[in-house]
PDB file of C-alpha atoms in Angstrom:
ATOM      1  CA  MET A 165      -4.043  -6.638   1.789  1.00 40.00           C
ATOM      2  CA  ALA A 166      -4.662  -3.695   3.985  1.00 44.00           C
ATOM      3  CA  THR A 167      -7.940  -3.187   5.658  1.00 45.00           C
ATOM      4  CA  VAL A 168      -9.605  -0.031   4.306  1.00 46.00           C
ATOM      5  CA  PRO A 169     -12.491   0.652   6.604  1.00 45.00           C
ATOM      6  CA  THR A 170     -14.178   3.192   4.282  1.00 46.00           C
ATOM      7  CA  LEU A 171     -14.716   0.568   1.504  1.00 49.00           C
ATOM      8  CA  THR A 172     -17.600  -1.813   1.531  1.00 46.00           C
ATOM      9  CA  HIS A 173     -17.349  -5.390   0.286  1.00 46.00           C
ATOM     10  CA  LEU A 174     -18.741  -5.510  -3.239  1.00 46.00           C
ATOM     11  CA  GLN A 175     -19.129  -8.384  -5.664  1.00 49.00           C
ATOM     12  CA  SER A 176     -17.009  -7.238  -8.562  1.00 61.00           C
ATOM     13  CA  ASP A 177     -13.453  -5.972  -8.911  1.00 66.00           C
ATOM     14  CA  GLU A 178     -14.805  -3.179 -11.088  1.00 74.00           C
ATOM     15  CA  SER A 179     -16.978  -1.964  -8.134  1.00 82.00           C
ATOM     16  CA  VAL A 180     -13.933  -1.965  -5.828  1.00 84.00           C
ATOM     17  CA  ILE A 181     -11.888  -0.021  -8.409  1.00 88.00           C
ATOM     18  CA  GLN A 182     -14.624   2.532  -8.868  1.00 89.00           C
ATOM     19  CA  GLN A 183     -15.059   2.915  -5.176  1.00 90.00           C
ATOM     20  CA  LEU A 184     -11.325   3.550  -4.734  1.00 91.00           C
ATOM     21  CA  ILE A 185     -11.298   6.080  -7.505  1.00 92.00           C
ATOM     22  CA  THR A 186     -14.481   7.946  -6.613  1.00 92.00           C
ATOM     23  CA  HIS A 187     -14.241   8.039  -2.827  1.00 91.00           C
ATOM     24  CA  PRO A 188     -11.368  10.096  -1.454  1.00 90.00           C
ATOM     25  CA  VAL A 189      -9.988   9.380   1.941  1.00 91.00           C
ATOM     26  CA  PRO A 190     -12.055  11.417   4.416  1.00 92.00           C
ATOM     27  CA  ALA A 191     -10.330  14.648   5.461  1.00 89.00           C
ATOM     28  CA  ASP A 192     -10.398  13.437   9.101  1.00 91.00           C
ATOM     29  CA  ALA A 193      -8.741  10.117   8.281  1.00 92.00           C
ATOM     30  CA  ASP A 194      -5.737   9.299  10.512  1.00 91.00           C
ATOM     31  CA  LEU A 195      -2.223   8.307   9.339  1.00 91.00           C
ATOM     32  CA  PHE A 196      -2.992   4.522   9.505  1.00 91.00           C
ATOM     33  CA  ALA A 197      -6.245   4.716   7.512  1.00 93.00           C
ATOM     34  CA  THR A 198      -4.517   6.922   4.901  1.00 95.00           C
ATOM     35  CA  VAL A 199      -1.571   4.674   4.505  1.00 95.00           C
ATOM     36  CA  ASP A 200      -3.873   1.677   4.191  1.00 95.00           C
ATOM     37  CA  ARG A 201      -5.770   3.403   1.398  1.00 96.00           C
ATOM     38  CA  CYS A 202      -2.491   4.102  -0.363  1.00 97.00           C
ATOM     39  CA  ALA A 203      -1.685   0.376  -0.177  1.00 97.00           C
ATOM     40  CA  ALA A 204      -5.080  -0.542  -1.523  1.00 95.00           C
ATOM     41  CA  LEU A 205      -4.751   1.918  -4.407  1.00 96.00           C
ATOM     42  CA  VAL A 206      -1.304   0.725  -5.369  1.00 97.00           C
ATOM     43  CA  SER A 207      -2.314  -2.932  -5.227  1.00 95.00           C
ATOM     44  CA  VAL A 208      -5.173  -2.326  -7.610  1.00 95.00           C
ATOM     45  CA  LEU A 209      -2.960  -0.205  -9.847  1.00 95.00           C
ATOM     46  CA  LEU A 210      -0.484  -3.008 -10.068  1.00 95.00           C
ATOM     47  CA  GLU A 211      -3.183  -5.353 -11.479  1.00 93.00           C
ATOM     48  CA  THR A 212      -4.823  -2.834 -13.850  1.00 92.00           C
ATOM     49  CA  ASP A 213      -4.007  -2.709 -17.525  1.00 90.00           C
ATOM     50  CA  ASP A 214      -6.611  -0.178 -18.696  1.00 92.00           C
ATOM     51  CA  ALA A 215      -4.986   3.089 -19.460  1.00 91.00           C
ATOM     52  CA  ALA A 216      -7.850   5.342 -18.270  1.00 93.00           C
ATOM     53  CA  THR A 217      -8.327   3.309 -15.069  1.00 94.00           C
ATOM     54  CA  ARG A 218      -4.614   3.447 -14.321  1.00 94.00           C
ATOM     55  CA  ALA A 219      -4.655   7.198 -14.847  1.00 95.00           C
ATOM     56  CA  ALA A 220      -7.534   7.615 -12.486  1.00 96.00           C
ATOM     57  CA  LEU A 221      -5.936   5.378  -9.873  1.00 96.00           C
ATOM     58  CA  CYS A 222      -2.605   7.280 -10.117  1.00 96.00           C
ATOM     59  CA  GLU A 223      -4.524  10.552  -9.691  1.00 97.00           C
ATOM     60  CA  ARG A 224      -6.302   9.275  -6.559  1.00 97.00           C
ATOM     61  CA  LEU A 225      -3.054   7.820  -5.290  1.00 97.00           C
ATOM     62  CA  LEU A 226      -1.330  11.203  -5.702  1.00 97.00           C
ATOM     63  CA  GLN A 227      -4.117  12.875  -3.693  1.00 96.00           C
ATOM     64  CA  THR A 228      -3.830  10.174  -1.021  1.00 97.00           C
ATOM     65  CA  LEU A 229      -0.098  10.367  -0.841  1.00 97.00           C
ATOM     66  CA  ARG A 230      -0.290  14.140  -0.474  1.00 96.00           C
ATOM     67  CA  GLN A 231      -2.692  13.707   2.409  1.00 96.00           C
ATOM     68  CA  LEU A 232      -0.277  11.085   3.885  1.00 95.00           C
ATOM     69  CA  ARG A 233       2.578  13.529   3.492  1.00 95.00           C
ATOM     70  CA  HIS A 234       0.693  16.179   5.418  1.00 93.00           C
ATOM     71  CA  LEU A 235      -0.203  13.667   8.130  1.00 92.00           C
ATOM     72  CA  SER A 236       3.424  12.530   8.464  1.00 86.00           C
ATOM     73  CA  ASP A 237       4.341  16.091   9.591  1.00 82.00           C
ATOM     74  CA  ALA A 238       1.422  16.382  12.057  1.00 76.00           C
ATOM     75  CA  ASP A 239       1.307  15.220  15.633  1.00 76.00           C
ATOM     76  CA  LEU A 240      -0.088  11.761  16.125  1.00 74.00           C
ATOM     77  CA  PRO A 241      -3.470  11.498  17.842  1.00 73.00           C
ATOM     78  CA  PRO A 242      -3.589   9.566  21.145  1.00 73.00           C
ATOM     79  CA  HIS A 243      -5.188   6.414  19.703  1.00 74.00           C
ATOM     80  CA  LEU A 244      -2.278   5.980  17.181  1.00 75.00           C
ATOM     81  CA  ILE A 245       0.323   6.624  19.943  1.00 73.00           C
ATOM     82  CA  ALA A 246      -1.314   3.908  21.951  1.00 75.00           C
ATOM     83  CA  GLN A 247      -0.980   1.477  18.991  1.00 70.00           C
ATOM     84  CA  LEU A 248       2.620   2.458  18.485  1.00 71.00           C
ATOM     85  CA  ILE A 249       3.500   1.777  22.074  1.00 73.00           C
ATOM     86  CA  GLU A 250       1.871  -1.670  21.929  1.00 65.00           C
ATOM     87  CA  GLY A 251       4.020  -4.468  20.641  1.00 62.00           C
ATOM     88  CA  GLU A 252       7.625  -5.244  20.932  1.00 64.00           C
ATOM     89  CA  LYS A 253      10.034  -2.966  19.170  1.00 66.00           C
ATOM     90  CA  LEU A 254      11.991  -4.913  16.634  1.00 68.00           C
ATOM     91  CA  ALA A 255      14.451  -3.930  14.022  1.00 69.00           C
ATOM     92  CA  SER A 256      12.855  -1.536  11.577  1.00 70.00           C
ATOM     93  CA  CYS A 257      11.712  -2.758   8.194  1.00 70.00           C
ATOM     94  CA  VAL A 258      13.553   0.100   6.440  1.00 70.00           C
ATOM     95  CA  PRO A 259      17.146   1.180   6.544  1.00 69.00           C
ATOM     96  CA  ASP A 260      18.344   3.973   8.772  1.00 72.00           C
ATOM     97  CA  CYS A 261      18.567   6.383   5.782  1.00 70.00           C
ATOM     98  CA  TRP A 262      14.768   6.014   5.317  1.00 71.00           C
ATOM     99  CA  GLN A 263      13.644   6.509   8.850  1.00 72.00           C
ATOM    100  CA  GLU A 264      11.590   9.559   8.010  1.00 82.00           C
ATOM    101  CA  THR A 265       8.119   8.880   6.679  1.00 86.00           C
ATOM    102  CA  ALA A 266       8.185  12.091   4.597  1.00 90.00           C
ATOM    103  CA  ILE A 267      11.141  10.874   2.551  1.00 91.00           C
ATOM    104  CA  GLN A 268       9.431   7.610   1.670  1.00 92.00           C
ATOM    105  CA  VAL A 269       6.212   9.515   0.749  1.00 95.00           C
ATOM    106  CA  ASP A 270       8.161  11.867  -1.458  1.00 95.00           C
ATOM    107  CA  TYR A 271       9.662   8.907  -3.302  1.00 95.00           C
ATOM    108  CA  ALA A 272       6.261   7.362  -3.770  1.00 97.00           C
ATOM    109  CA  LEU A 273       4.920  10.705  -5.011  1.00 97.00           C
ATOM    110  CA  ASP A 274       7.738  10.991  -7.542  1.00 96.00           C
ATOM    111  CA  LEU A 275       7.290   7.417  -8.821  1.00 97.00           C
ATOM    112  CA  THR A 276       3.543   7.985  -9.246  1.00 97.00           C
ATOM    113  CA  GLN A 277       4.145  11.098 -11.243  1.00 97.00           C
ATOM    114  CA  ALA A 278       6.681   9.345 -13.421  1.00 96.00           C
ATOM    115  CA  ILE A 279       4.142   6.518 -14.069  1.00 96.00           C
ATOM    116  CA  MET A 280       1.362   9.019 -14.868  1.00 94.00           C
ATOM    117  CA  CYS A 281       3.429  10.891 -17.420  1.00 91.00           C
ATOM    118  CA  GLY A 282       2.581   8.184 -19.992  1.00 86.00           C
ATOM    119  CA  THR A 283       5.864   8.581 -21.922  1.00 91.00           C
ATOM    120  CA  LEU A 284       7.666   5.573 -20.503  1.00 92.00           C
ATOM    121  CA  PRO A 285       8.024   2.363 -22.344  1.00 95.00           C
ATOM    122  CA  ALA A 286       5.508  -0.197 -21.144  1.00 92.00           C
ATOM    123  CA  SER A 287       8.134  -2.444 -19.610  1.00 95.00           C
ATOM    124  CA  VAL A 288       9.543   0.492 -17.628  1.00 96.00           C
ATOM    125  CA  ALA A 289       6.159   1.677 -16.449  1.00 94.00           C
ATOM    126  CA  LYS A 290       5.338  -1.881 -15.344  1.00 95.00           C
ATOM    127  CA  GLY A 291       8.679  -2.085 -13.436  1.00 96.00           C
ATOM    128  CA  LEU A 292       8.117   1.350 -11.783  1.00 97.00           C
ATOM    129  CA  THR A 293       4.640   0.321 -10.879  1.00 97.00           C
ATOM    130  CA  GLY A 294       5.961  -2.750  -9.146  1.00 97.00           C
ATOM    131  CA  LEU A 295       8.612  -0.613  -7.335  1.00 97.00           C
ATOM    132  CA  LEU A 296       5.869   1.847  -6.311  1.00 98.00           C
ATOM    133  CA  HIS A 297       3.837  -1.022  -4.935  1.00 97.00           C
ATOM    134  CA  ASP A 298       6.620  -2.436  -2.846  1.00 96.00           C
ATOM    135  CA  LEU A 299       7.610   1.052  -1.603  1.00 96.00           C
ATOM    136  CA  VAL A 300       4.077   1.870  -0.492  1.00 97.00           C
ATOM    137  CA  TRP A 301       3.632  -1.489   1.226  1.00 95.00           C
ATOM    138  CA  LEU A 302       7.036  -0.995   3.010  1.00 93.00           C
ATOM    139  CA  LEU A 303       5.889   2.460   3.938  1.00 94.00           C
ATOM    140  CA  ALA A 304       2.641   1.095   5.414  1.00 92.00           C
ATOM    141  CA  ALA A 305       4.603  -1.390   7.487  1.00 90.00           C
ATOM    142  CA  PHE A 306       7.043   1.235   8.602  1.00 88.00           C
ATOM    143  CA  VAL A 307       4.383   3.754   9.666  1.00 88.00           C
ATOM    144  CA  LYS A 308       2.773   1.063  11.901  1.00 85.00           C
ATOM    145  CA  GLU A 309       6.002  -0.174  13.510  1.00 80.00           C
ATOM    146  CA  PRO A 310       5.965   0.117  17.293  1.00 72.00           C
ATOM    147  CA  TYR A 311       8.694   2.614  18.107  1.00 65.00           C
ATOM    148  CA  ILE A 312       7.495   4.570  21.117  1.00 53.00           C
ATOM    149  CA  THR A 313       8.682   3.331  24.515  1.00 56.00           C
ATOM    150  CA  THR A 314       6.777   3.864  27.736  1.00 55.00           C
ATOM    151  CA  HIS A 315       8.613   5.694  30.505  1.00 50.00           C
TER     152      HIS A 315
END
């Protein structure tokens, strides 16, 4: 699971869920921290059956994905550039047609909104939640891929 530095280790799953729901990502969070929070939210969403909790998690995920979308268009801070230079560039974890972060975030936003609508059959909502989970985790891996070469 992703490391989410703004969360503290608490004893119960309910406490973690409440903390995810009630504490938004700080406005000054960077791209990596924001994508990690998205991954944490979608992981908890996948395991949650309570309708009210799912709705609250979806709402927080939407807010966090929107923040991620904004960050994906912004210039990267130097500390993230340094991390993206480190490591060996390997083949990307996503196909060439998905090489823009914004496209993947937009897909995740659309899936989240579809799940939130509450009109889908339970089996479809469960399947789309699984797809959303996998998409967000793939996005998290993609965002952190080393891709910048030194000159």
